CSV table of C-alpha atoms in Angstrom, one decimal:
chain,number,residue,atom,x,y,z
V,1155,MET,CA,100.2,110.8,45.7
V,1156,LYS,CA,96.5,111.4,45.2
V,1157,LYS,CA,95.7,107.9,46.2
V,1158,ASN,CA,97.5,108.3,49.6
V,1159,LYS,CA,95.5,111.4,50.3
V,1160,PHE,CA,92.3,109.5,49.7
V,1161,LEU,CA,93.3,106.4,51.7
V,1162,ILE,CA,94.3,108.2,54.9
V,1163,PRO,CA,90.8,109.6,55.7
V,1164,ILE,CA,89.2,106.3,54.8
V,1165,ALA,CA,91.6,104.4,57.2
V,1166,ALA,CA,90.9,106.9,59.9
V,1167,LEU,CA,87.1,106.5,59.5
V,1168,LEU,CA,87.5,102.7,59.6
V,1169,VAL,CA,89.5,102.9,62.8
V,1170,LEU,CA,86.9,105.3,64.4
V,1171,GLY,CA,84.0,103.1,63.3
V,1172,ALA,CA,85.7,99.9,64.7
V,1173,GLY,CA,86.4,101.8,68.0
V,1174,TYR,CA,82.8,102.9,68.3
V,1175,PHE,CA,81.4,99.4,67.9
V,1176,ALA,CA,84.0,97.9,70.2
V,1177,PHE,CA,83.1,100.3,73.1
V,1178,PHE,CA,79.4,101.1,72.5
V,1179,TYR,CA,77.9,98.1,70.8
V,1180,ASP,CA,75.3,96.5,73.1
V,1181,LYS,CA,75.6,92.8,73.0
V,1182,GLY,CA,72.3,92.4,74.7
V,1183,GLU,CA,71.6,90.9,78.1
V,1184,ASP,CA,71.4,87.2,78.8
V,1185,PRO,CA,67.9,86.1,79.2
V,1186,LYS,CA,66.9,86.0,82.8
V,1187,PRO,CA,66.5,82.5,84.2
V,1188,GLU,CA,62.9,81.6,84.9
V,1189,PRO,CA,62.0,81.6,88.6
V,1190,LYS,CA,61.9,78.1,90.1
V,1191,GLU,CA,58.9,77.0,92.0
V,1192,GLU,CA,59.5,76.7,95.7
V,1193,LYS,CA,57.9,74.0,97.7
V,1194,ILE,CA,56.5,75.1,101.0
V,1195,VAL,CA,57.0,72.6,103.8
V,1196,VAL,CA,54.8,73.0,106.8
V,1197,ALA,CA,56.4,71.7,110.0
V,1198,ASP,CA,54.8,71.2,113.4
V,1199,SER,CA,57.2,73.5,115.2
V,1200,VAL,CA,58.7,76.7,113.9
V,1201,ALA,CA,62.5,76.6,113.9
V,1202,ALA,CA,64.5,79.8,114.9
V,1203,PRO,CA,66.2,81.4,111.9
V,1204,SER,CA,69.8,80.5,111.7
V,1205,ARG,CA,72.3,83.2,112.7
V,1206,PRO,CA,76.1,83.3,112.6
V,1207,ALA,CA,77.8,81.8,115.6
V,1208,ASP,CA,79.0,84.1,118.3
V,1209,PRO,CA,82.7,84.8,118.1
V,1210,THR,CA,84.7,82.8,120.6
V,1211,LYS,CA,86.8,84.4,123.3
V,1212,ASP,CA,90.0,83.8,121.4
V,1213,GLU,CA,88.6,85.5,118.3
V,1214,MET,CA,87.5,88.5,120.4
V,1215,HIS,CA,90.9,88.7,121.9
V,1216,ARG,CA,92.6,88.6,118.5
V,1217,LEU,CA,90.3,91.3,117.1
V,1218,LYS,CA,90.9,93.6,120.1
V,1219,LEU,CA,94.7,93.0,119.9
V,1220,MET,CA,94.7,93.8,116.1
V,1221,SER,CA,92.7,97.0,116.7
V,1222,GLU,CA,95.1,98.1,119.5
V,1223,ARG,CA,98.1,97.5,117.2
V,1224,THR,CA,96.7,99.2,114.1
V,1225,ARG,CA,95.2,102.3,115.7
V,1226,PRO,CA,97.3,103.1,118.8
V,1227,SER,CA,96.1,106.8,118.9
V,1228,GLU,CA,92.6,105.7,119.8
V,1229,TYR,CA,93.9,103.9,123.0
V,1230,ILE,CA,96.1,106.7,124.3
V,1231,GLY,CA,94.8,109.3,126.6
V,1232,LEU,CA,96.4,112.7,127.0
V,1233,MET,CA,96.0,115.3,129.8
V,1234,VAL,CA,98.0,118.5,129.5
V,1235,ASP,CA,98.6,121.7,131.4
V,1236,PRO,CA,100.1,124.3,129.1
V,1237,LYS,CA,101.6,127.5,130.5
V,1238,LYS,CA,103.9,130.3,129.2
V,1239,ASN,CA,107.1,131.2,130.9
V,1240,ILE,CA,108.9,134.6,131.1
V,1241,LEU,CA,110.6,134.0,127.8
V,1242,GLY,CA,107.3,133.4,125.9
V,1243,GLU,CA,107.9,129.7,125.5
V,1244,SER,CA,105.0,127.3,125.8
V,1245,VAL,CA,105.8,124.9,128.7
V,1246,ILE,CA,103.6,121.8,128.4
V,1247,GLU,CA,103.4,119.4,131.2
V,1248,GLY,CA,101.1,116.4,131.1
V,1249,THR,CA,100.5,112.7,131.4
V,1250,ILE,CA,100.1,110.0,128.7
V,1251,THR,CA,97.8,107.2,129.7
V,1252,ASN,CA,97.7,103.8,127.9
V,1253,LYS,CA,94.0,102.7,127.8
V,1254,SER,CA,94.6,99.5,125.9
V,1255,GLU,CA,94.1,96.1,127.5
V,1256,PHE,CA,96.9,94.1,125.8
V,1257,SER,CA,99.4,96.4,123.9
V,1258,ALA,CA,102.2,98.4,125.3
V,1259,TYR,CA,103.4,101.5,123.5
V,1260,GLN,CA,106.5,103.6,123.2
V,1261,GLU,CA,107.8,106.7,121.4
V,1262,PHE,CA,104.6,108.7,121.4
V,1263,GLU,CA,104.4,111.3,118.6
V,1264,LEU,CA,102.4,114.3,119.7
V,1265,MET,CA,101.2,117.2,117.6
V,1266,ILE,CA,101.1,120.6,119.2
V,1267,TYR,CA,98.9,123.3,117.8
V,1268,TRP,CA,98.9,127.0,118.7
V,1269,ILE,CA,95.5,128.7,118.3
V,1270,ASP,CA,94.6,132.4,118.4
V,1271,GLU,CA,91.5,134.0,119.9
V,1272,GLU,CA,89.4,133.3,116.8
V,1273,GLY,CA,90.2,129.6,116.8
V,1274,THR,CA,92.6,129.7,113.8
V,1275,VAL,CA,95.6,127.5,114.0
V,1276,LEU,CA,98.7,129.7,113.8
V,1277,ASP,CA,101.5,127.1,114.0
V,1278,SER,CA,102.1,123.4,114.7
V,1279,ALA,CA,104.9,121.3,115.8
V,1280,ALA,CA,105.6,117.6,116.3
V,1281,GLU,CA,107.1,116.3,119.5
V,1282,VAL,CA,108.2,112.8,120.3
V,1283,VAL,CA,108.0,111.5,123.9
V,1284,PHE,CA,110.5,108.7,124.4
V,1285,LYS,CA,108.7,106.7,127.1
V,1286,SER,CA,107.3,103.2,127.2
V,1287,ILE,CA,103.9,102.6,128.9
V,1288,GLU,CA,102.4,99.3,129.7
V,1289,PRO,CA,98.6,98.6,129.4
V,1290,GLY,CA,96.6,100.6,132.0
V,1291,ALA,CA,99.7,102.7,133.1
V,1292,SER,CA,100.5,106.4,132.8
V,1293,ALA,CA,103.7,108.4,132.4
V,1294,ALA,CA,104.4,112.1,132.9
V,1295,PHE,CA,106.2,114.3,130.3
V,1296,LYS,CA,107.3,117.9,130.0
V,1297,THR,CA,108.3,119.9,126.9
V,1298,LYS,CA,109.1,123.5,126.0
V,1299,ARG,CA,108.4,125.0,122.6
V,1300,LYS,CA,108.6,128.5,121.2
V,1301,GLY,CA,105.2,129.3,119.7
V,1302,PRO,CA,103.8,132.3,118.0
V,1303,LYS,CA,103.3,135.4,120.1
V,1304,LYS,CA,99.6,135.8,119.1
V,1305,GLY,CA,98.8,132.2,120.3
V,1306,LYS,CA,96.3,132.3,123.1
V,1307,SER,CA,95.9,128.5,123.6
V,1308,VAL,CA,97.7,125.3,122.9
V,1309,LEU,CA,96.1,122.0,121.7
V,1310,LEU,CA,97.8,118.6,121.8
V,1311,SER,CA,96.8,115.4,120.1
V,1312,VAL,CA,98.4,112.0,119.8
V,1313,LYS,CA,99.4,111.3,116.2
V,1314,ASP,CA,101.0,107.9,116.5
V,1315,ALA,CA,102.9,105.5,118.8
V,1316,LYS,CA,105.0,102.4,118.3
V,1317,VAL,CA,103.8,99.1,119.6
V,1318,ILE,CA,106.2,97.2,121.8
V,1319,GLU,CA,106.4,93.7,120.4
V,1320,ARG,CA,106.4,90.9,122.9
């Protein structure tokens, strides 16, 4: 029994020592290769430094299309005219404009924020507008939402839209 009490701390010290050397032992750096001597060639005319080739028209089209499909909220414009009706509901009329060159969008997800006089967001809601808009076109929409009574202004932003696959 006394031997076991003595062996346990020794085994623990051996494990700690091995762990220390495994993680913190510096193996040293490889020696740095010696710099090679460069030969300087003098030419009669100085050549322009090489630069990457300009992207082709097809590559630019593909990059633009990929950007329009991955970030539709950047290519959608929104103009709104919020009002309050007699019942205290926020009536929001506006137009959604597709600013992209190649992609058509549908099912626009809008975020509505009610803001008080101090600029604090009191409440928010999501609204989906089920319209499809071709590139360069616009569509009108209208929605009613019950917002907080203390809300003095309404702010809308486009959260997302689905890309119409062609």
